[in-house]
PDB file of C-alpha atoms and ligand atoms in Angstrom:
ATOM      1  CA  UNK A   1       2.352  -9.882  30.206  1.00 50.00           C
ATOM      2  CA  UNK A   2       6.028 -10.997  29.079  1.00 53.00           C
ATOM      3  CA  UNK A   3       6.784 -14.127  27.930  1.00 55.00           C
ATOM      4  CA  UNK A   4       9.554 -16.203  28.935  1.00 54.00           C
ATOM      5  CA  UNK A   5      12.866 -16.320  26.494  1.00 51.00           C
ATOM      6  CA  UNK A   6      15.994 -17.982  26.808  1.00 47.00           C
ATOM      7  CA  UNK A   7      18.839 -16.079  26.414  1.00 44.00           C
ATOM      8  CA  UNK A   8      21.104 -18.794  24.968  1.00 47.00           C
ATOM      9  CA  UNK A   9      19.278 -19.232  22.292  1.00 51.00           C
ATOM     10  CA  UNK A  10      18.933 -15.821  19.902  1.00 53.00           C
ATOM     11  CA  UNK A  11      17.304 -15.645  16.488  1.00 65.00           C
ATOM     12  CA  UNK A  12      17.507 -12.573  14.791  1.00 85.00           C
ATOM     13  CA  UNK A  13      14.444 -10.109  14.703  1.00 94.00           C
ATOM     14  CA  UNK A  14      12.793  -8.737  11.745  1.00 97.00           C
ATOM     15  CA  UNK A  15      10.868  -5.447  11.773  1.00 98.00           C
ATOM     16  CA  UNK A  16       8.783  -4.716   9.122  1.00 98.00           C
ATOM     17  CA  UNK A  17       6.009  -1.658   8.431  1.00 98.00           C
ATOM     18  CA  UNK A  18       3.052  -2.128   6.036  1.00 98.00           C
ATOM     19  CA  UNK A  19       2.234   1.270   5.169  1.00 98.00           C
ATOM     20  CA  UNK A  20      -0.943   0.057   3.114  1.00 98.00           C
ATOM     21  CA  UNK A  21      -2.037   2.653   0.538  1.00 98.00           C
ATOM     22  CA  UNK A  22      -0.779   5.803   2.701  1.00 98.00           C
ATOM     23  CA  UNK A  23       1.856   8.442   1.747  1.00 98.00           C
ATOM     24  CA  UNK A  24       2.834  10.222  -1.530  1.00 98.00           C
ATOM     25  CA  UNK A  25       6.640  10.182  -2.775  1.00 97.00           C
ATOM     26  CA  UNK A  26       7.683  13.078  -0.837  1.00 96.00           C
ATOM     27  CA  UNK A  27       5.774  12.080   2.391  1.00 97.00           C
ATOM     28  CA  UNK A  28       7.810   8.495   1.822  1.00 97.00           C
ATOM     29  CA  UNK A  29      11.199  10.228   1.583  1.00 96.00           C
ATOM     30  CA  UNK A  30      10.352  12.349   4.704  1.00 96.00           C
ATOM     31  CA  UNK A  31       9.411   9.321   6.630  1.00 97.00           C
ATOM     32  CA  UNK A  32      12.389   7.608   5.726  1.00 96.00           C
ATOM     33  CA  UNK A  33      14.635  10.263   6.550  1.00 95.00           C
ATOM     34  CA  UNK A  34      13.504  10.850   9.815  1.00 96.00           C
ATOM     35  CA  UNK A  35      13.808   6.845  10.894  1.00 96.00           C
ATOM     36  CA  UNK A  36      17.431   7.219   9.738  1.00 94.00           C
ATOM     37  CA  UNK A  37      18.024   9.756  11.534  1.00 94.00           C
ATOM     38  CA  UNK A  38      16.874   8.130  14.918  1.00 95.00           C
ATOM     39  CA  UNK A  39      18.311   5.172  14.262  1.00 91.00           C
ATOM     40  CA  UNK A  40      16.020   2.720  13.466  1.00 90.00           C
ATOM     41  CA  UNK A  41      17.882   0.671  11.031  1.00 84.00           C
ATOM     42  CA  UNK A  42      19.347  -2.478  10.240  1.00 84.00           C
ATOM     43  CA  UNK A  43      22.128  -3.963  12.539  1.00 84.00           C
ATOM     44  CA  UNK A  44      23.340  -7.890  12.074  1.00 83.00           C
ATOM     45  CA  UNK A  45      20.602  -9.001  14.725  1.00 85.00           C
ATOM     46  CA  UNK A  46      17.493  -6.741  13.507  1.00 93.00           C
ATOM     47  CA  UNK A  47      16.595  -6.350   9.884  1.00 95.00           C
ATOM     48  CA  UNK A  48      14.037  -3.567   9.087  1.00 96.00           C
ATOM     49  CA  UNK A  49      11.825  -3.677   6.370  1.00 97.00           C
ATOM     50  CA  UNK A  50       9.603  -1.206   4.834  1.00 98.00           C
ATOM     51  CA  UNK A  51       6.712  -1.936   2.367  1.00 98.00           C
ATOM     52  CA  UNK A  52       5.386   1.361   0.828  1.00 98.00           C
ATOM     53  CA  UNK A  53       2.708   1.521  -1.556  1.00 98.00           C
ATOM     54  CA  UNK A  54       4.208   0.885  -5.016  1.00 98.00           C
ATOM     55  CA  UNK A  55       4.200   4.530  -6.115  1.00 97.00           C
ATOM     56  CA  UNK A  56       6.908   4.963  -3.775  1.00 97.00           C
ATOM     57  CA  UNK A  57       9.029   2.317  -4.475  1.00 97.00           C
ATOM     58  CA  UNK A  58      11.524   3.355  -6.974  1.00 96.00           C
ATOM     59  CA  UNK A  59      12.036   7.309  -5.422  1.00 95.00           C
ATOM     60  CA  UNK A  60      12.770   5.301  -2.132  1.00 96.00           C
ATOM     61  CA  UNK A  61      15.275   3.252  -3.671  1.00 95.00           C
ATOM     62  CA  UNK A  62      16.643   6.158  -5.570  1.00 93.00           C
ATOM     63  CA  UNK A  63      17.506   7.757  -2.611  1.00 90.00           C
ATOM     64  CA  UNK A  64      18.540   5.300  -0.090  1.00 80.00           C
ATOM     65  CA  UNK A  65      17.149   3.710   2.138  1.00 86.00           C
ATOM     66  CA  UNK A  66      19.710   3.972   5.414  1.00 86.00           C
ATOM     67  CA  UNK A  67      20.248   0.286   5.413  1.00 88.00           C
ATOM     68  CA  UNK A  68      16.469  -0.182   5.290  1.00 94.00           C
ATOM     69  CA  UNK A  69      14.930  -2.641   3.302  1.00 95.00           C
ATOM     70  CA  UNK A  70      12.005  -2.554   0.959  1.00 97.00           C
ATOM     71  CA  UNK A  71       9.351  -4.695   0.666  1.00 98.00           C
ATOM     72  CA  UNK A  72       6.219  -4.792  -1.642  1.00 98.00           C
ATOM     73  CA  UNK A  73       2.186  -5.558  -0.450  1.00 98.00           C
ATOM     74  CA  UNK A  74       1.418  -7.536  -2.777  1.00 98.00           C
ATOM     75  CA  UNK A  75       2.063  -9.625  -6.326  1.00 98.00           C
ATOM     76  CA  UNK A  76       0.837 -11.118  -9.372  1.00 97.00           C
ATOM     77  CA  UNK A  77       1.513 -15.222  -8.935  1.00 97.00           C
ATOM     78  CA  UNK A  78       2.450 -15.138 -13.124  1.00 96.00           C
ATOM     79  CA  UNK A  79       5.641 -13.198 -14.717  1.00 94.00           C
ATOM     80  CA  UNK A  80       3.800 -11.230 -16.948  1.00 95.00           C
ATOM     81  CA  UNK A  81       1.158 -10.932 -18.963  1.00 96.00           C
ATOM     82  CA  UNK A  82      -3.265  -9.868 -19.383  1.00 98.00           C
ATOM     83  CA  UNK A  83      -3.601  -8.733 -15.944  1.00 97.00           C
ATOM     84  CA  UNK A  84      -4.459  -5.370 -15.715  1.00 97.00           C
ATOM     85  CA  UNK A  85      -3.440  -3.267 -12.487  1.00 96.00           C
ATOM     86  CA  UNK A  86      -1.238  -6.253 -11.442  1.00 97.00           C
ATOM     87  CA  UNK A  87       2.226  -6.055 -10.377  1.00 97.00           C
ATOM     88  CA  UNK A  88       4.580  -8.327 -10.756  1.00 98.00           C
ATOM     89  CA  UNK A  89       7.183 -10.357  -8.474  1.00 98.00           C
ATOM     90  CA  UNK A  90      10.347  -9.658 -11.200  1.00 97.00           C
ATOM     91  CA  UNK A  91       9.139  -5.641 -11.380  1.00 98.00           C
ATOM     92  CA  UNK A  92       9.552  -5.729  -7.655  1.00 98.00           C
ATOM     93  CA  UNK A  93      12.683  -7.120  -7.714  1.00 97.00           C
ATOM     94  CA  UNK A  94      13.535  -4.937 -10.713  1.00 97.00           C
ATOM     95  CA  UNK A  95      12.883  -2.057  -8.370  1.00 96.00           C
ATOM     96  CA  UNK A  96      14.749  -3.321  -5.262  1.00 96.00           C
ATOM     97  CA  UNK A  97      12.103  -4.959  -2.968  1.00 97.00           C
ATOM     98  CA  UNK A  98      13.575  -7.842  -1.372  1.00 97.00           C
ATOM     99  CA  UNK A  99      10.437  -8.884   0.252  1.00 98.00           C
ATOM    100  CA  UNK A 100       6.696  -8.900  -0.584  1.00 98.00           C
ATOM    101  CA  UNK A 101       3.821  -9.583   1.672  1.00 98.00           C
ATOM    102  CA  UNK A 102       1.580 -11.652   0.370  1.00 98.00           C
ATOM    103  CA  UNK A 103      -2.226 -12.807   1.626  1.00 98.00           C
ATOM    104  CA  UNK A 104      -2.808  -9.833   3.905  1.00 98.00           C
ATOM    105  CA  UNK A 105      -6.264 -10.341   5.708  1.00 97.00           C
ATOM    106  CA  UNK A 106      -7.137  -7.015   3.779  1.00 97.00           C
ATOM    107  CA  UNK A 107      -6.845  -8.433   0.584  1.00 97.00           C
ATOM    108  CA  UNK A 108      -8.530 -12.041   1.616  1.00 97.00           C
ATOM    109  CA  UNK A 109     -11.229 -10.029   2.821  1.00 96.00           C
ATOM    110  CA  UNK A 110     -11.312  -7.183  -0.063  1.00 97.00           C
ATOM    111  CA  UNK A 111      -9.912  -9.037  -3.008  1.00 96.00           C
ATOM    112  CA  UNK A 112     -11.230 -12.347  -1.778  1.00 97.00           C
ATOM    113  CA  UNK A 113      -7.052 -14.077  -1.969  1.00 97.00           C
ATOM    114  CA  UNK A 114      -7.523 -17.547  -1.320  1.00 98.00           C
ATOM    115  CA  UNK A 115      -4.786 -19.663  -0.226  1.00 98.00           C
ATOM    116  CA  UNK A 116      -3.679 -21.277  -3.154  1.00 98.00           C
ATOM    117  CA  UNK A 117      -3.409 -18.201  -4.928  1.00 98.00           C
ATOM    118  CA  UNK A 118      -1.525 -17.086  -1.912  1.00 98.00           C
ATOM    119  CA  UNK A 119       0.747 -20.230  -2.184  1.00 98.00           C
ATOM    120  CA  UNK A 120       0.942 -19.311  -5.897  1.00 98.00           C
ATOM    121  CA  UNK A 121       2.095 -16.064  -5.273  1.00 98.00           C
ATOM    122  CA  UNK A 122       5.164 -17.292  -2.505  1.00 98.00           C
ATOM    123  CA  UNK A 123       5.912 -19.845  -4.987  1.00 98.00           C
ATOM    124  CA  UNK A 124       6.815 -17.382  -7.918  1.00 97.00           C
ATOM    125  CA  UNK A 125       8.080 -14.712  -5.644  1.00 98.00           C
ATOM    126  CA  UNK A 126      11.021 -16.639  -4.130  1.00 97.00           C
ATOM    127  CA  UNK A 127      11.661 -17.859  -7.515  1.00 96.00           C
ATOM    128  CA  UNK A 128      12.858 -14.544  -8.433  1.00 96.00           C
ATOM    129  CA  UNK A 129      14.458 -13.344  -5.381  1.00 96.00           C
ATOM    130  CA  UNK A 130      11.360 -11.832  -3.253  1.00 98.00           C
ATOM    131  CA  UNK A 131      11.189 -13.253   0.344  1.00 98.00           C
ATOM    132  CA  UNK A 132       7.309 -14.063   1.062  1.00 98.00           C
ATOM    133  CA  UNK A 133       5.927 -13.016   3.937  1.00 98.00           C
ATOM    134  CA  UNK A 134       2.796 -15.346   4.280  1.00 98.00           C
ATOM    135  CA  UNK A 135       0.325 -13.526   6.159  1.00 98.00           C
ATOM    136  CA  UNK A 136      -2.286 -15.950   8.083  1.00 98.00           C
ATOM    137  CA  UNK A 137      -5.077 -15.527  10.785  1.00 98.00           C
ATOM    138  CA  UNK A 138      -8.264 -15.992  12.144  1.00 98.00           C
ATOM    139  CA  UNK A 139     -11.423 -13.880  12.644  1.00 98.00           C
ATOM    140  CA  UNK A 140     -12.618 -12.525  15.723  1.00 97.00           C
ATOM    141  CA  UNK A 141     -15.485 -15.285  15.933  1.00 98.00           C
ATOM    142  CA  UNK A 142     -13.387 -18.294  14.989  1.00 98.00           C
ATOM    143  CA  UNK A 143     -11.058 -17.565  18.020  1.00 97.00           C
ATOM    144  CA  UNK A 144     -14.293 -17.261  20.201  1.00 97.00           C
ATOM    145  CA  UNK A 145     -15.335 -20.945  19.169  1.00 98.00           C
ATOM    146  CA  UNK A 146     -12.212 -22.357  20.013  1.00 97.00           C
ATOM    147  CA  UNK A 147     -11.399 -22.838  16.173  1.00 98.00           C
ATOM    148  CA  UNK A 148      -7.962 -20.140  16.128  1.00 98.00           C
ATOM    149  CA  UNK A 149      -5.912 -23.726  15.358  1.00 98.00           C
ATOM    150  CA  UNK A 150      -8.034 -25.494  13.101  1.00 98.00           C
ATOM    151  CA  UNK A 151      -8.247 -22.031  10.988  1.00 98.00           C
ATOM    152  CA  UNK A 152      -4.278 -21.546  10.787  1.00 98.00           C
ATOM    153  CA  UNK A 153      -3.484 -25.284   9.995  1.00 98.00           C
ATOM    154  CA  UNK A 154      -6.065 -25.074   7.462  1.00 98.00           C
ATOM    155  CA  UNK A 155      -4.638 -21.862   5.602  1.00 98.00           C
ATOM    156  CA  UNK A 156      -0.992 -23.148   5.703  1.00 98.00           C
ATOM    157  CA  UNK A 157      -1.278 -26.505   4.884  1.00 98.00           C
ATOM    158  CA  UNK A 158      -3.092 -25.531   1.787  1.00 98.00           C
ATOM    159  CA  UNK A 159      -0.019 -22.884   1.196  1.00 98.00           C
ATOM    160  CA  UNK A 160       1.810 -25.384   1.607  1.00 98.00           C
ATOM    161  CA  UNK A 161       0.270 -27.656  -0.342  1.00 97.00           C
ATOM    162  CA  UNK A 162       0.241 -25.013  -3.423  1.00 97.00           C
ATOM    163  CA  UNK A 163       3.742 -23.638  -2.997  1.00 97.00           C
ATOM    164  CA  UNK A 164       5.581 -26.644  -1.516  1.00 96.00           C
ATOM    165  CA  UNK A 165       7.358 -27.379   2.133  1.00 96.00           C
ATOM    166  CA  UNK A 166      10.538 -26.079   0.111  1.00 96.00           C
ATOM    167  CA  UNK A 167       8.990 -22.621  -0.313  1.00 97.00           C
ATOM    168  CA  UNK A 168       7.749 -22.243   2.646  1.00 97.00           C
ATOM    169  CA  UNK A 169      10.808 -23.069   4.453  1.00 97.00           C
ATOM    170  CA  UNK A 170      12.631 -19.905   2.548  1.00 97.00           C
ATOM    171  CA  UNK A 171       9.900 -17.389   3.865  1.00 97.00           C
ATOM    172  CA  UNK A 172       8.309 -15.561   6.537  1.00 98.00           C
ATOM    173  CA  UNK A 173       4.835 -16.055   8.358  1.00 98.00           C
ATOM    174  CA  UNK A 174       3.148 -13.626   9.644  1.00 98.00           C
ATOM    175  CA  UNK A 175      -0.052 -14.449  12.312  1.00 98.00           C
ATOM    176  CA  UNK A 176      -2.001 -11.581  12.713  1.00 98.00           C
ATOM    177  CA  UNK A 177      -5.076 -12.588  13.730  1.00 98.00           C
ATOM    178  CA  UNK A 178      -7.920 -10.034  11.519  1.00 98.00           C
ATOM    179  CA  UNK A 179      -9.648  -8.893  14.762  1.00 98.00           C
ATOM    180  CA  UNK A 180      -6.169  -7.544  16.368  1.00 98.00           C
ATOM    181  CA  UNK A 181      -5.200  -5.519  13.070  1.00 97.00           C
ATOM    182  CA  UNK A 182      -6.153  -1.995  13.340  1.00 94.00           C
ATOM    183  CA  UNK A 183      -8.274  -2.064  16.436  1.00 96.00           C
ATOM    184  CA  UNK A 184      -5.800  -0.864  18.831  1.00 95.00           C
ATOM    185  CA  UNK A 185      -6.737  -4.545  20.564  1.00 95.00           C
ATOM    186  CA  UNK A 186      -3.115  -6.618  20.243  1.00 96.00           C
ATOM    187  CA  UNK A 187      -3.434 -10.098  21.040  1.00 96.00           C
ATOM    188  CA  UNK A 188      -1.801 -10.525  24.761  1.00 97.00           C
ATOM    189  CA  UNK A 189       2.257 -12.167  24.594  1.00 97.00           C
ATOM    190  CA  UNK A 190       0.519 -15.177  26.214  1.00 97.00           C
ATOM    191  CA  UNK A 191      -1.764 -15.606  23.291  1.00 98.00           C
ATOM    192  CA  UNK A 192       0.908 -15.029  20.680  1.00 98.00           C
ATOM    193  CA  UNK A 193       3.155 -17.477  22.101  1.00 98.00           C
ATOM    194  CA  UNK A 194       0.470 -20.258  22.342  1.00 98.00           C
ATOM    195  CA  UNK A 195      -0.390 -19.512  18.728  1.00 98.00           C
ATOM    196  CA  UNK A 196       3.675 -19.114  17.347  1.00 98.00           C
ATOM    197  CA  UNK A 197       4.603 -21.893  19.050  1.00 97.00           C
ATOM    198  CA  UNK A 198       1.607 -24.586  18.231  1.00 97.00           C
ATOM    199  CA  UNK A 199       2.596 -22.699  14.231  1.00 97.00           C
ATOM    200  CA  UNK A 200       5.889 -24.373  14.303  1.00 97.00           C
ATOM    201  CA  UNK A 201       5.308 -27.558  15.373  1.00 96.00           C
ATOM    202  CA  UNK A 202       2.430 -27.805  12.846  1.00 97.00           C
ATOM    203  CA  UNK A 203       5.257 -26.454  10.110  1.00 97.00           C
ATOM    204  CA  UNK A 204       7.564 -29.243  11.688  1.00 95.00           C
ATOM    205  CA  UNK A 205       4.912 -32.002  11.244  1.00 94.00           C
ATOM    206  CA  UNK A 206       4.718 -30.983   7.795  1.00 93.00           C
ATOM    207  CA  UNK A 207       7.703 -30.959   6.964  1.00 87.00           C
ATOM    208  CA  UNK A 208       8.409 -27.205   6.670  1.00 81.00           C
ATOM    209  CA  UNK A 209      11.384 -25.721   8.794  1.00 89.00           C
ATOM    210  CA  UNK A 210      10.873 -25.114  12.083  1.00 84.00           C
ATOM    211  CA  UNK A 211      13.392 -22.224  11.355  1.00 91.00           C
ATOM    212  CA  UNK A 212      10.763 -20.131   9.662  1.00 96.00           C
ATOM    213  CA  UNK A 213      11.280 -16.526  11.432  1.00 96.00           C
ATOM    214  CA  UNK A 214       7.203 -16.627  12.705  1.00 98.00           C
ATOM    215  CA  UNK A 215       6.321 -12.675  12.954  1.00 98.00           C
ATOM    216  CA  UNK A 216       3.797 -10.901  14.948  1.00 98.00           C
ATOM    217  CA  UNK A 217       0.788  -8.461  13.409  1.00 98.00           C
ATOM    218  CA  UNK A 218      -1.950  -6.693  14.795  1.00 98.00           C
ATOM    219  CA  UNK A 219      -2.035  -3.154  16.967  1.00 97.00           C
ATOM    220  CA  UNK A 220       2.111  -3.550  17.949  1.00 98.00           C
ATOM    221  CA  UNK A 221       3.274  -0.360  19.048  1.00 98.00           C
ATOM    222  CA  UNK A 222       5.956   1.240  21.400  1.00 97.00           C
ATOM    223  CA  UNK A 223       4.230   0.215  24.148  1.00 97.00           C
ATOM    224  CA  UNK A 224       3.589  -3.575  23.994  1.00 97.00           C
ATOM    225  CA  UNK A 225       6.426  -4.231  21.487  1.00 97.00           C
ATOM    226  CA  UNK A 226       8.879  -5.275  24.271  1.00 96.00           C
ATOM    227  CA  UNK A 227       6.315  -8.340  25.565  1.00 97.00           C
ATOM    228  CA  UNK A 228       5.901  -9.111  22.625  1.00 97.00           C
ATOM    229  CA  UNK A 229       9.661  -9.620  21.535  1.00 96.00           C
ATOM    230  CA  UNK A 230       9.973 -11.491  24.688  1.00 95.00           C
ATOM    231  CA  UNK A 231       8.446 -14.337  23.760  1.00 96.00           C
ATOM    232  CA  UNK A 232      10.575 -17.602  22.828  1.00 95.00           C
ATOM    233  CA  UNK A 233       8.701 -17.915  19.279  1.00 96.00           C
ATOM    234  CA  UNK A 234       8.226 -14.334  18.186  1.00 97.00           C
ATOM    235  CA  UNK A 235      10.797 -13.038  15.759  1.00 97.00           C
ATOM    236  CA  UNK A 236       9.572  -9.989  14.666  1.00 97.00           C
ATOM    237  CA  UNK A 237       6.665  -7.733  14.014  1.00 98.00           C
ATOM    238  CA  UNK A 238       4.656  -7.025  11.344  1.00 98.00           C
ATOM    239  CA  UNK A 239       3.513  -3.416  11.748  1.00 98.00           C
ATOM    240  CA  UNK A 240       0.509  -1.562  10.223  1.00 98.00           C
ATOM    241  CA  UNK A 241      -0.160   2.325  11.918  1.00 98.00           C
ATOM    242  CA  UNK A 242       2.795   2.315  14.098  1.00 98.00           C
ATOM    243  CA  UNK A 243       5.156   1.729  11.003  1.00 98.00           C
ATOM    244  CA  UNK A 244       3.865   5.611   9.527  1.00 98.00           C
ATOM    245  CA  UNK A 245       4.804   7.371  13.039  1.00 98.00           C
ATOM    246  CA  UNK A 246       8.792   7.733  12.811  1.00 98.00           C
ATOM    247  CA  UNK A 247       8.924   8.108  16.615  1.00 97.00           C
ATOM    248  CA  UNK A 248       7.019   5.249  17.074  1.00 98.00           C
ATOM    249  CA  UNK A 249       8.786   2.566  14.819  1.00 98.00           C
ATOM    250  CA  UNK A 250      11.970   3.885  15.876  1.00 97.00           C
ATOM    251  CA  UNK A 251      11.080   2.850  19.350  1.00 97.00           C
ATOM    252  CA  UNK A 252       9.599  -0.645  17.675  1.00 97.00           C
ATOM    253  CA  UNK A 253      13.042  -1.348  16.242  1.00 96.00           C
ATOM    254  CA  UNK A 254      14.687  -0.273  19.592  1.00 95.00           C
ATOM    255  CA  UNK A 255      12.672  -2.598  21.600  1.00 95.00           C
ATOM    256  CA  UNK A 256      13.435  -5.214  18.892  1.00 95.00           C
ATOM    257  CA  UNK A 257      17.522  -4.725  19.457  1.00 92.00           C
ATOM    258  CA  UNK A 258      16.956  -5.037  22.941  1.00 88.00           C
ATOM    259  CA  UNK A 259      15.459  -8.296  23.136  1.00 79.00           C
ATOM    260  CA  UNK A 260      18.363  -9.632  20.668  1.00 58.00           C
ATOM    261  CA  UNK A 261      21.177  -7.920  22.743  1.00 46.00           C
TER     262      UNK A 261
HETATM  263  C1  PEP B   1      -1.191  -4.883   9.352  1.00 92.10           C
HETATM  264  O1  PEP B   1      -1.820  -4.213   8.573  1.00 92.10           O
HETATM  265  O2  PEP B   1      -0.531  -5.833   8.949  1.00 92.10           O
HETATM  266  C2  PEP B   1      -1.253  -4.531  10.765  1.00 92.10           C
HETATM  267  C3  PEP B   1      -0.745  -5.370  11.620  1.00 92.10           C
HETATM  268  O3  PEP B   1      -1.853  -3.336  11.085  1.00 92.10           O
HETATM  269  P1  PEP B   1      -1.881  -2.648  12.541  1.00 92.10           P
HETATM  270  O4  PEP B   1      -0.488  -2.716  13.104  1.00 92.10           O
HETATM  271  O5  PEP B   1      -2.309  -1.237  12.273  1.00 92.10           O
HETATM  272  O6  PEP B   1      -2.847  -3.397  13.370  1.00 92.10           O
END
């Protein structure tokens, strides 16, 4: 089902791919290639991001991108230092990310990421440059006891409460609720616009920009990406599987231009 958006008022739309730990160097290149060559860039109302594993970064940059951005999974919340296998948010910069995800439900769930390290982690990132983009969400059985709310007011505000309103204001949230990511099962435009829309007022009420570009996760492809730009609070995707089939992010990022024509 489509959601209702007005056409006199037009945010821009961000695309972004989360490749997760897929593709060597040469696979990247190839993949990056081929979206340039159908098109799916950046224009002034859709902004395409990639985030590769790190491996890839620096060949990616090395090569161009075709007005695509790059984006990291993932960062230390300290410049430097004892943390072994850590990356940090200056070496992204250093290697030409502009943005970096950060609190993925794979690494809450694998790497146990609370929020305030996740808060910790925007903080230090858009101190060097890096544009968070604050993942948040809620499990399969929270939404089924009526708690989808309670559970994303209670991950931002502590974000918020780590990083600051100022922070926040300067980044990117992503819902994606955990039991739409990977399943093939995208939550319906209906229930993303409830959810986006009851996110910014909250952000509002506490004081955090109601500008904050509020981005979609979980099973977007081809198919339901146009319903899904449709909606009045959507402004963007955040795209696991789809983002490694060039065909099928192309298409993403056409559907995206559409809805901003
Ligand atoms: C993700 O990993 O952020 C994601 C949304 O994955 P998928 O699109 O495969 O559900």
């Amino acid at each position: 089902m489509a959601c209702q958006r007005s056409t006199t008022e037009v945010r821009s739309t961000l695309v972004v791919g989360n490749w997760k730990m897929n593709l060597l160097r040469n696979e990247a290149l190839d993949l990056v290639a081929e979206l340039g060559r159908l098109g799916a860039v950046a224009n002034e109302l859709v902004d395409v991001v990639i985030c590769p594993p790190f491996t890839a970064l620096t060949s990616l940059a090395d090569h161009g991108m075709h007005g695509i951005k790059l984006g990291a999974q993932n960062c230390h919340f300290s410049q430097k230092g004892a943390y072994t296998g850590e990356v940090s948010a200056e070496m992204l910069c250093d290697v030409g990310c502009s943005y970096v995800i950060i609190g993925h439900s794979e690494r809450r769930r694998d790497y146990n990421e609370t929020d305030a390290e996740i808060g910790r982690k925007a903080h230090h990132a858009l101190q060097v440059g890096l544009r968070p983009i604050i993942c948040v969400g809620e499990l399969l059985e929270e939404r089924q006891s009526g708690k989808t709310l309670e559970v994303l007011f209670r991950q931002i505000d502590e974000i918020v409460e780590t990083a600051g309103a100022d922070v926040v204001s300067k980044s990117v949230i992503a819902y994606e609720p955990v039991w739409a990511i990977g399943t093939g099962l995208a939550a319906t435009s209906a229930q993303v616009q409830d959810v986006h829309a009851a996110i910014r007022a909250h952000l509002e009420e506490i004081t955090v920009s109601g500008a904050v570009p509020i981005l979609y996760g979980g099973s977007v492809t081809a198919a339901n990406a146009a319903g899904l730009f449709s909606c009045q609070d959507v402004d963007g995707a955040l795209v696991g599987g789809a983002s490694l089939k060039a065909q099928e992010f192309a298409q993403i990022v056409h559907e995206a231009r559409q809805r901003t024509r």
